[in-house]
Short mmCIF file of C-alpha atoms in Angstrom, two decimals:
data_model
loop_
_atom_site.label_atom_id
_atom_site.label_comp_id
_atom_site.label_asym_id
_atom_site.label_seq_id
_atom_site.Cartn_x
_atom_site.Cartn_y
_atom_site.Cartn_z
CA MET H 1 26.86 24.18 -3.97
CA GLU H 2 25.77 24.27 -0.34
CA LEU H 3 22.12 23.81 0.55
CA GLN H 4 20.10 24.14 3.75
CA ILE H 5 17.30 21.57 3.91
CA GLU H 6 14.01 23.10 5.01
CA LYS H 7 11.72 20.07 5.17
CA LEU H 8 10.80 16.73 3.61
CA ILE H 9 8.09 16.65 0.97
CA TYR H 10 5.79 13.86 -0.23
CA GLY H 11 7.87 11.54 -2.38
CA GLY H 12 10.85 11.35 -0.04
CA ASP H 13 12.95 14.31 -1.15
CA GLY H 14 14.16 17.20 0.97
CA LEU H 15 13.37 20.74 -0.08
CA ALA H 16 15.99 23.48 -0.23
CA ARG H 17 16.07 26.84 -2.00
CA GLN H 18 18.81 28.40 -4.09
CA ASN H 19 18.36 31.90 -5.53
CA GLY H 20 14.60 31.59 -5.15
CA LYS H 21 14.44 28.23 -6.94
CA SER H 22 13.21 25.05 -5.25
CA VAL H 23 15.85 22.32 -5.14
CA PHE H 24 14.83 18.73 -4.43
CA VAL H 25 17.40 16.50 -2.76
CA PRO H 26 16.96 12.83 -1.77
CA PHE H 27 18.32 11.17 1.39
CA VAL H 28 18.57 14.32 3.50
CA LEU H 29 16.80 15.49 6.67
CA PRO H 30 15.29 18.79 7.77
CA GLY H 31 17.83 21.23 9.20
CA GLU H 32 20.82 19.62 7.52
CA ARG H 33 23.41 21.57 5.58
CA VAL H 34 24.78 19.62 2.64
CA ALA H 35 27.13 19.98 -0.28
CA ALA H 36 25.24 18.89 -3.38
CA GLU H 37 25.64 18.64 -7.15
CA VAL H 38 22.81 19.66 -9.47
CA LYS H 39 21.67 16.76 -11.67
CA GLU H 40 18.69 18.39 -13.35
CA ASP H 41 18.14 22.12 -13.75
CA LYS H 42 14.72 23.36 -14.88
CA LYS H 43 13.31 26.87 -15.07
CA SER H 44 11.29 26.59 -11.84
CA PHE H 45 13.14 23.85 -9.94
CA ALA H 46 16.25 21.73 -9.79
CA ARG H 47 17.18 18.27 -8.59
CA ALA H 48 20.45 17.67 -6.79
CA GLN H 49 22.43 14.81 -5.29
CA VAL H 50 24.25 14.99 -1.97
CA GLU H 51 28.04 14.86 -2.16
CA ARG H 52 28.53 15.12 1.61
CA VAL H 53 26.62 16.12 4.71
CA LEU H 54 28.20 19.20 6.26
CA GLU H 55 25.92 19.47 9.29
CA ALA H 56 23.93 16.35 10.13
CA SER H 57 20.53 16.22 11.81
CA PRO H 58 20.40 14.55 15.24
CA ASP H 59 17.75 12.29 13.68
CA ARG H 60 20.24 10.85 11.17
CA VAL H 61 21.17 7.17 11.66
CA VAL H 62 23.19 4.61 9.74
CA ALA H 63 20.97 2.72 7.32
CA PRO H 64 21.11 -1.05 7.95
CA CYS H 65 20.45 -2.04 4.33
CA PRO H 66 23.50 -2.35 2.04
CA TYR H 67 21.36 -1.34 -0.96
CA PHE H 68 19.94 1.84 0.56
CA GLU H 69 20.27 4.94 -1.66
CA ARG H 70 20.57 2.68 -4.71
CA CYS H 71 17.37 0.64 -4.41
CA GLY H 72 14.18 2.57 -5.15
CA GLY H 73 12.16 0.85 -2.44
CA CYS H 74 13.17 2.76 0.70
CA HIS H 75 13.60 6.50 1.24
CA TYR H 76 14.00 7.07 5.00
CA GLN H 77 16.40 4.44 6.37
CA HIS H 78 18.82 7.29 7.19
CA ALA H 79 16.31 8.68 9.73
CA SER H 80 15.40 7.33 13.16
CA TYR H 81 12.01 5.66 13.17
CA GLU H 82 10.62 8.17 15.66
CA ALA H 83 11.56 10.97 13.26
CA GLN H 84 10.10 9.15 10.26
CA VAL H 85 6.58 9.03 11.67
CA GLU H 86 6.72 12.71 12.60
CA PHE H 87 7.90 13.62 9.11
CA LYS H 88 4.99 11.67 7.62
CA ARG H 89 2.49 13.29 9.95
CA GLY H 90 3.74 16.70 8.81
CA ILE H 91 3.59 15.68 5.15
CA LEU H 92 0.01 14.48 5.55
CA MET H 93 -1.03 17.73 7.26
CA GLU H 94 0.65 19.89 4.62
CA SER H 95 -0.75 17.83 1.71
CA LEU H 96 -4.31 18.30 2.95
CA LYS H 97 -3.80 22.03 3.38
CA ARG H 98 -1.88 22.64 0.15
CA THR H 99 -4.05 20.46 -2.13
CA ALA H 100 -7.51 21.07 -0.70
CA GLY H 101 -7.23 23.96 1.76
CA ILE H 102 -8.03 21.62 4.65
CA ASP H 103 -6.41 23.17 7.73
CA LEU H 104 -6.66 20.48 10.39
CA GLN H 105 -4.99 22.68 12.99
CA ALA H 106 -7.60 25.42 12.52
CA MET H 107 -10.32 22.77 12.64
CA GLY H 108 -9.01 21.45 15.94
CA VAL H 109 -8.48 17.96 14.53
CA PRO H 110 -5.04 16.54 15.44
CA ILE H 111 -3.36 13.88 13.32
CA GLN H 112 -2.94 10.86 15.55
CA VAL H 113 -0.04 8.54 14.79
CA ILE H 114 -0.06 4.74 14.89
CA ALA H 115 3.48 3.47 14.39
CA SER H 116 4.45 -0.01 13.29
CA ALA H 117 5.40 -2.35 16.14
CA GLU H 118 8.51 -3.23 14.14
CA PRO H 119 9.98 -0.85 11.55
CA PHE H 120 11.84 -3.69 9.79
CA GLY H 121 10.86 -7.20 8.73
CA TYR H 122 7.23 -6.14 8.43
CA ARG H 123 6.36 -6.89 4.81
CA ASN H 124 4.39 -10.05 4.14
CA ARG H 125 4.65 -9.56 0.38
CA THR H 126 7.32 -8.46 -2.07
CA ARG H 127 7.76 -8.54 -5.83
CA VAL H 128 11.17 -8.77 -7.49
CA HIS H 129 12.26 -8.34 -11.11
CA LEU H 130 14.36 -10.87 -13.02
CA GLU H 131 16.94 -10.83 -15.79
CA HIS H 132 18.16 -14.04 -17.40
CA ALA H 133 20.90 -12.70 -19.69
CA PRO H 134 23.80 -12.18 -19.89
CA ARG H 135 23.54 -13.86 -16.49
CA PHE H 136 20.76 -14.46 -14.02
CA SER H 137 19.91 -11.61 -11.68
CA LEU H 138 17.08 -10.86 -9.28
CA GLY H 139 16.21 -7.67 -7.42
CA TYR H 140 14.48 -4.30 -7.41
CA TYR H 141 14.75 -1.30 -9.69
CA ARG H 142 17.21 1.44 -8.92
CA GLY H 143 15.51 4.62 -7.77
CA GLY H 144 13.77 6.48 -10.60
CA THR H 145 14.80 3.93 -13.26
CA HIS H 146 13.91 0.57 -14.76
CA GLU H 147 17.49 -0.61 -14.27
CA LEU H 148 17.71 -3.77 -12.20
CA LEU H 149 19.69 -3.69 -8.97
CA ALA H 150 20.67 -7.19 -7.87
CA VAL H 151 19.41 -7.76 -4.31
CA GLU H 152 20.02 -10.77 -2.10
CA GLN H 153 18.21 -9.55 1.02
CA CYS H 154 15.52 -7.04 1.97
CA PRO H 155 15.48 -5.84 5.60
CA ILE H 156 11.88 -4.58 5.44
CA SER H 157 10.60 -8.00 4.28
CA SER H 158 9.79 -10.90 6.59
CA PRO H 159 12.37 -13.58 7.45
CA LEU H 160 10.56 -16.15 5.29
CA ILE H 161 10.57 -13.82 2.30
CA ASN H 162 14.32 -13.30 2.73
CA HIS H 163 14.76 -17.06 2.92
CA ALA H 164 12.73 -17.35 -0.29
CA LEU H 165 14.95 -14.76 -2.02
CA GLN H 166 18.01 -16.86 -1.25
CA ALA H 167 16.27 -19.97 -2.58
CA LEU H 168 15.31 -18.17 -5.80
CA TRP H 169 18.90 -17.00 -6.31
CA ASP H 170 20.10 -20.60 -5.96
CA ILE H 171 17.45 -21.88 -8.37
CA GLY H 172 18.05 -19.08 -10.87
CA ASN H 173 21.81 -19.59 -10.90
CA HIS H 174 21.20 -23.18 -11.95
CA ALA H 175 18.88 -22.10 -14.79
CA GLY H 176 15.89 -23.41 -12.89
CA ILE H 177 13.63 -20.39 -13.39
CA PRO H 178 11.85 -20.29 -16.78
CA ARG H 179 13.26 -17.55 -19.00
CA ALA H 180 9.77 -16.24 -19.76
CA VAL H 181 9.36 -15.21 -16.11
CA ARG H 182 9.96 -11.47 -15.65
CA GLU H 183 8.75 -10.95 -12.08
CA ILE H 184 8.19 -13.09 -8.99
CA GLU H 185 5.99 -12.19 -6.05
CA ILE H 186 6.21 -13.89 -2.65
CA PHE H 187 3.37 -13.74 -0.15
CA ALA H 188 3.70 -15.09 3.42
CA GLU H 189 0.91 -15.71 5.95
CA ASP H 190 0.70 -14.13 9.39
CA GLN H 191 2.93 -16.67 11.14
CA ASP H 192 5.58 -16.34 8.42
CA ALA H 193 5.65 -20.13 8.17
CA GLU H 194 4.15 -20.70 4.70
CA CYS H 195 4.19 -18.76 1.46
CA LEU H 196 2.87 -18.64 -2.07
CA ILE H 197 4.99 -17.83 -5.12
CA GLU H 198 3.48 -15.98 -8.08
CA LEU H 199 5.27 -15.96 -11.45
CA TYR H 200 4.58 -13.12 -13.90
CA VAL H 201 5.62 -13.74 -17.49
CA GLY H 202 6.27 -11.40 -20.40
CA ASP H 203 5.36 -12.12 -23.98
CA GLY H 204 6.38 -15.77 -23.89
CA ARG H 205 4.98 -18.61 -21.84
CA PRO H 206 6.91 -21.30 -19.94
CA SER H 207 6.46 -24.88 -21.03
CA GLU H 208 4.93 -27.42 -18.66
CA GLY H 209 8.32 -29.05 -18.37
CA GLU H 210 9.97 -25.79 -17.30
CA LEU H 211 7.26 -25.15 -14.71
CA ASP H 212 7.54 -28.71 -13.38
CA ARG H 213 11.31 -28.40 -12.99
CA PHE H 214 10.91 -25.07 -11.23
CA ALA H 215 8.26 -26.49 -8.89
CA GLN H 216 10.52 -29.41 -8.00
CA ALA H 217 13.46 -27.08 -7.34
CA VAL H 218 11.29 -24.91 -5.08
CA GLN H 219 10.08 -27.96 -3.19
CA ARG H 220 13.69 -28.91 -2.43
CA ALA H 221 15.01 -25.42 -1.62
CA LEU H 222 11.91 -23.86 -0.06
CA PRO H 223 9.53 -26.42 1.49
CA GLU H 224 7.65 -23.52 3.13
CA CYS H 225 6.22 -22.68 -0.29
CA VAL H 226 2.84 -24.43 -0.52
CA GLY H 227 1.74 -23.16 -3.93
CA ILE H 228 3.12 -21.78 -7.20
CA HIS H 229 0.95 -19.84 -9.65
CA GLY H 230 1.72 -18.30 -13.04
CA PHE H 231 0.12 -15.18 -14.52
CA ALA H 232 0.26 -13.61 -17.97
CA PRO H 233 -0.87 -10.16 -19.13
CA VAL H 234 -4.12 -9.80 -21.05
CA LYS H 235 -4.00 -6.02 -21.34
CA ALA H 236 -2.67 -3.14 -19.25
CA GLY H 237 -3.36 -3.89 -15.58
CA VAL H 238 -5.24 -7.12 -16.30
CA MET H 239 -3.73 -10.58 -15.73
CA ARG H 240 -4.94 -14.12 -16.28
CA GLN H 241 -3.77 -17.25 -14.52
CA ILE H 242 -1.89 -19.64 -16.79
CA ALA H 243 -0.53 -22.23 -14.35
CA SER H 244 -1.16 -23.51 -10.86
CA ALA H 245 0.49 -26.06 -8.60
CA GLY H 246 -0.12 -26.82 -4.94
CA GLU H 247 -2.33 -24.76 -2.64
CA ALA H 248 -4.36 -21.98 -4.23
CA ALA H 249 -4.47 -19.80 -1.12
CA LEU H 250 -3.13 -19.19 2.38
CA ASP H 251 -5.12 -18.72 5.58
CA TYR H 252 -4.25 -15.36 7.11
CA HIS H 253 -5.26 -14.60 10.70
CA ALA H 254 -5.85 -10.96 11.67
CA ALA H 255 -7.96 -9.18 14.28
CA GLY H 256 -9.62 -12.40 15.41
CA SER H 257 -10.71 -13.43 11.89
CA THR H 258 -9.33 -15.90 9.36
CA TYR H 259 -9.09 -14.84 5.72
CA ARG H 260 -8.50 -16.87 2.60
CA VAL H 261 -5.94 -14.98 0.50
CA SER H 262 -5.29 -16.44 -2.94
CA ALA H 263 -2.52 -15.88 -5.43
CA GLY H 264 -3.22 -12.64 -7.29
CA SER H 265 -5.44 -11.25 -4.53
CA PHE H 266 -4.83 -7.94 -2.72
CA PHE H 267 -4.05 -7.90 1.00
CA GLN H 268 -2.39 -5.35 3.30
CA VAL H 269 1.37 -5.88 3.68
CA ASN H 270 2.32 -4.88 7.25
CA ARG H 271 2.10 -8.08 9.24
CA HIS H 272 2.91 -6.32 12.54
CA LEU H 273 0.25 -3.63 12.23
CA LEU H 274 -2.56 -5.39 10.41
CA SER H 275 -4.76 -6.44 13.35
CA GLN H 276 -4.54 -3.01 14.95
CA PHE H 277 -5.38 -1.39 11.62
CA VAL H 278 -8.47 -3.55 11.10
CA ALA H 279 -9.68 -2.76 14.62
CA LEU H 280 -9.16 0.96 14.04
CA VAL H 281 -11.15 1.03 10.79
CA THR H 282 -14.00 -1.27 11.83
CA HIS H 283 -14.43 -0.57 15.54
CA GLY H 284 -17.77 0.88 16.64
CA ALA H 285 -20.57 2.16 14.45
CA SER H 286 -22.69 5.21 13.98
CA HIS H 287 -25.04 3.97 16.69
CA GLY H 288 -22.89 2.32 19.36
CA THR H 289 -21.37 -0.94 18.16
CA GLN H 290 -24.26 -2.12 16.00
CA GLY H 291 -25.83 -0.87 12.77
CA LYS H 292 -28.29 -1.76 10.07
CA ARG H 293 -26.33 -1.27 6.84
CA ALA H 294 -22.64 -0.95 6.00
CA LEU H 295 -20.80 -0.56 2.70
CA ASP H 296 -17.24 -1.77 2.09
CA LEU H 297 -16.05 -0.30 -1.21
CA TYR H 298 -12.78 -1.51 -2.77
CA ALA H 299 -13.26 -4.45 -0.41
CA GLY H 300 -10.36 -6.64 -1.55
CA ALA H 301 -10.49 -10.03 0.15
CA GLY H 302 -12.89 -8.68 2.79
CA LEU H 303 -10.39 -7.37 5.33
CA PHE H 304 -12.95 -4.92 6.74
CA ALA H 305 -16.17 -6.47 5.47
CA LEU H 306 -15.71 -9.68 7.48
CA PRO H 307 -15.64 -8.02 10.94
CA LEU H 308 -18.42 -5.64 9.80
CA SER H 309 -20.65 -8.64 9.14
CA ASP H 310 -20.68 -9.34 12.89
CA SER H 311 -21.99 -5.85 13.71
CA TYR H 312 -24.32 -4.91 10.87
CA GLN H 313 -27.54 -6.47 9.67
CA GLU H 314 -26.60 -5.87 6.03
CA VAL H 315 -23.12 -5.63 4.55
CA PHE H 316 -22.54 -4.67 0.91
CA ALA H 317 -19.00 -5.40 -0.30
CA VAL H 318 -17.72 -4.26 -3.70
CA GLU H 319 -14.51 -5.40 -5.41
CA ALA H 320 -13.52 -5.18 -9.10
CA SER H 321 -10.60 -7.65 -9.22
CA PRO H 322 -11.80 -11.20 -10.01
CA PHE H 323 -8.99 -12.73 -7.91
CA SER H 324 -9.81 -10.65 -4.83
CA PHE H 325 -13.54 -11.03 -5.41
CA ALA H 326 -13.29 -14.83 -5.26
CA ASP H 327 -11.67 -14.50 -1.83
CA LEU H 328 -14.24 -11.91 -0.79
CA GLN H 329 -17.06 -14.36 -1.51
CA ALA H 330 -15.25 -17.16 0.31
CA ASN H 331 -14.50 -15.02 3.37
CA LEU H 332 -17.88 -13.38 3.93
CA PRO H 333 -21.00 -15.09 5.30
CA GLU H 334 -23.77 -15.91 2.84
CA THR H 335 -25.88 -13.11 4.28
CA ALA H 336 -23.46 -10.49 2.90
CA HIS H 337 -24.08 -8.93 -0.50
CA THR H 338 -21.03 -9.06 -2.79
CA TYR H 339 -20.56 -7.33 -6.14
CA CYS H 340 -17.75 -7.80 -8.66
CA GLN H 341 -17.61 -4.35 -10.23
CA THR H 342 -15.97 -1.00 -9.81
CA THR H 343 -17.09 1.19 -6.94
CA GLU H 344 -18.19 3.94 -9.30
CA SER H 345 -20.37 1.61 -11.39
CA PHE H 346 -21.85 0.08 -8.23
CA LEU H 347 -22.82 3.49 -6.84
CA LYS H 348 -24.31 4.53 -10.18
CA GLN H 349 -26.34 1.34 -10.58
CA ARG H 350 -27.25 0.51 -6.99
CA GLY H 351 -27.01 3.79 -5.10
CA GLU H 352 -30.76 3.81 -4.51
CA ASP H 353 -30.65 0.26 -3.12
CA VAL H 354 -28.09 1.15 -0.44
CA LEU H 355 -29.39 4.60 0.42
CA ALA H 356 -28.55 6.06 3.86
CA PRO H 357 -26.19 3.39 5.21
CA ASP H 358 -24.91 3.76 8.75
CA LEU H 359 -21.35 3.36 7.52
CA ALA H 360 -19.34 3.40 4.29
CA ILE H 361 -15.70 2.31 4.25
CA VAL H 362 -13.56 3.12 1.21
CA ASP H 363 -10.04 1.79 0.70
CA PRO H 364 -9.12 2.80 -2.87
CA PRO H 365 -5.83 2.35 -4.71
CA ARG H 366 -3.38 5.23 -5.04
CA ALA H 367 -5.63 7.05 -7.55
CA GLY H 368 -8.23 7.51 -4.81
CA VAL H 369 -12.01 7.50 -5.13
CA GLY H 370 -11.99 10.37 -7.62
CA VAL H 371 -14.16 13.47 -7.78
CA GLU H 372 -17.08 11.69 -9.46
CA GLY H 373 -16.79 8.72 -7.12
CA ALA H 374 -16.74 10.98 -4.06
CA LYS H 375 -19.87 12.78 -5.28
CA LEU H 376 -21.62 9.46 -5.87
CA LEU H 377 -20.58 8.23 -2.44
CA ALA H 378 -21.93 11.35 -0.75
CA SER H 379 -25.18 11.04 -2.70
CA THR H 380 -25.92 7.73 -0.95
CA LEU H 381 -26.03 9.71 2.33
CA PRO H 382 -23.90 7.54 4.63
CA LEU H 383 -24.12 8.72 8.21
CA GLU H 384 -20.40 8.01 8.55
CA ILE H 385 -17.60 7.60 5.99
CA ARG H 386 -14.28 6.01 6.85
CA TYR H 387 -11.63 6.66 4.22
CA VAL H 388 -8.43 4.58 4.10
CA SER H 389 -5.82 6.20 1.86
CA CYS H 390 -2.34 5.39 0.60
CA ASP H 391 -1.83 8.76 -1.11
CA PRO H 392 -2.29 12.07 0.75
CA VAL H 393 -2.72 14.09 -2.46
CA THR H 394 -5.64 12.10 -3.86
CA LEU H 395 -7.06 11.86 -0.34
CA ALA H 396 -7.06 15.66 -0.10
CA ARG H 397 -8.83 15.98 -3.46
CA ASP H 398 -11.56 13.52 -2.42
CA LEU H 399 -11.99 14.99 1.06
CA LYS H 400 -12.59 18.41 -0.48
CA VAL H 401 -15.59 16.95 -2.34
CA LEU H 402 -16.93 15.17 0.74
CA LEU H 403 -16.61 18.28 2.91
CA ALA H 404 -18.51 20.28 0.29
CA SER H 405 -21.19 17.57 0.33
CA GLY H 406 -22.01 18.06 4.01
CA TYR H 407 -19.47 15.90 5.83
CA GLY H 408 -17.17 16.96 8.63
CA ILE H 409 -13.83 15.44 9.63
CA GLU H 410 -13.99 13.78 13.05
CA GLU H 411 -10.63 11.95 13.26
CA VAL H 412 -7.44 11.66 11.23
CA TYR H 413 -4.73 9.03 11.70
CA MET H 414 -1.37 8.55 10.06
CA VAL H 415 -0.95 4.77 10.19
CA ASP H 416 2.63 3.84 9.29
CA MET H 417 2.01 0.72 7.24
CA PHE H 418 5.22 1.29 5.24
CA PRO H 419 8.17 2.17 7.52
CA GLN H 420 11.41 3.26 5.84
CA THR H 421 9.51 4.35 2.71
CA MET H 422 7.88 7.61 1.57
CA HIS H 423 4.42 6.01 1.47
CA VAL H 424 1.86 7.62 3.77
CA GLU H 425 -1.12 5.50 4.82
CA SER H 426 -3.89 7.41 6.53
CA PHE H 427 -7.37 6.91 7.94
CA VAL H 428 -10.01 9.63 8.09
CA ARG H 429 -13.38 9.35 9.80
CA LEU H 430 -16.07 11.69 8.52
CA ARG H 431 -19.61 12.18 9.73
CA SER H 432 -22.62 13.79 8.13
CA SER H 433 -23.12 17.30 9.45
CA ARG H 434 -26.89 17.03 9.14
CA ARG H 435 -29.35 14.54 10.50
CA ILE H 436 -30.90 12.35 7.81
CA GLY H 437 -34.67 12.48 7.83
CA LYS H 438 -37.44 10.87 5.77
CA SER H 439 -37.43 13.81 3.37
CA ASP H 440 -33.87 12.92 2.40
CA LEU H 441 -34.71 9.37 1.36
#
């Protein structure tokens, strides 16, 4: 059937309509006319696959990656980068309006765009999946499946990470990677000169001999790797370290600060945009460039908390992951207050202790702060809230709560931390619509 693509929606697909039914089609662009085959037909929607493009968008380009449209990692390599950021800005605006009734245009708040300095080679971290039988293979999952697609290069990853992928292929083809290893993550520092390798095992556990042989093979093939660390699952979403060799962490320089980032710790992935992003989120304060009290919730390794400690008399940083929390403590000055617990439990237990901060920064995972978390955050009466989001739908849900709690949106940014993909990173600055007085405390 022929379809006319109306727009792109969050998730990467294009939207078309056929006999009143929504049809979702990947790897298309707005305004294109395509011949497509239906792959899934439901009562209220259908999913289709393009057979050929009949009328192409002027924004269509040739994707540079040989795995594009098969690998599930990228969604927009067929679009010019200038078009990609505009698509994402539109998706962010529509998500806020559709999910939470937040009409930025009516509010007079434009979405400002910060594009990545380089739309390729930007990732400082990647994780690949492994198969050891019937023959060794390494790569990413095919889109929408858990079927491994063998990958030898990744254009959105840094040059060192691509070098590491080649080294791992060589080692794996000579049976040098322990069979218990199911995933490998590579993390490179800001200069792309050194990296850490993290091994994630399944049910089994490599022997010391296997790990030693792997470490020796890496040392020969990839001298840029300064540390190798193994992790095993404890329960869903929780890992424990089972092996360690070499350096435990890398020094990462961003926005004039140096961070210790250890194996297993969270850190932002866009090496070209990171310093600008930190400056955007932390610049200024509710009263000029100084303040009394700031909160950094979901603080990770202290990406925002460290520069905040130069501007605020008190900084409270909260992080639940033990690996990231260890880095948080190492990175922040002793005068900072650090807490290894979830943001929600911190606000429930210590909300009175941090009442009326000048600033609260939240940078939650994809699930967002949550309705209860947003209510708790608002109850501490921050003068200003800065929300960093990687999911426009959960952002919209949380903003709805904050707006109902007396906050107004001052600025919105779409920060393209993930070029070529459907992921939409955003930054929203909110300010209390009422002046906090003694009666509020």
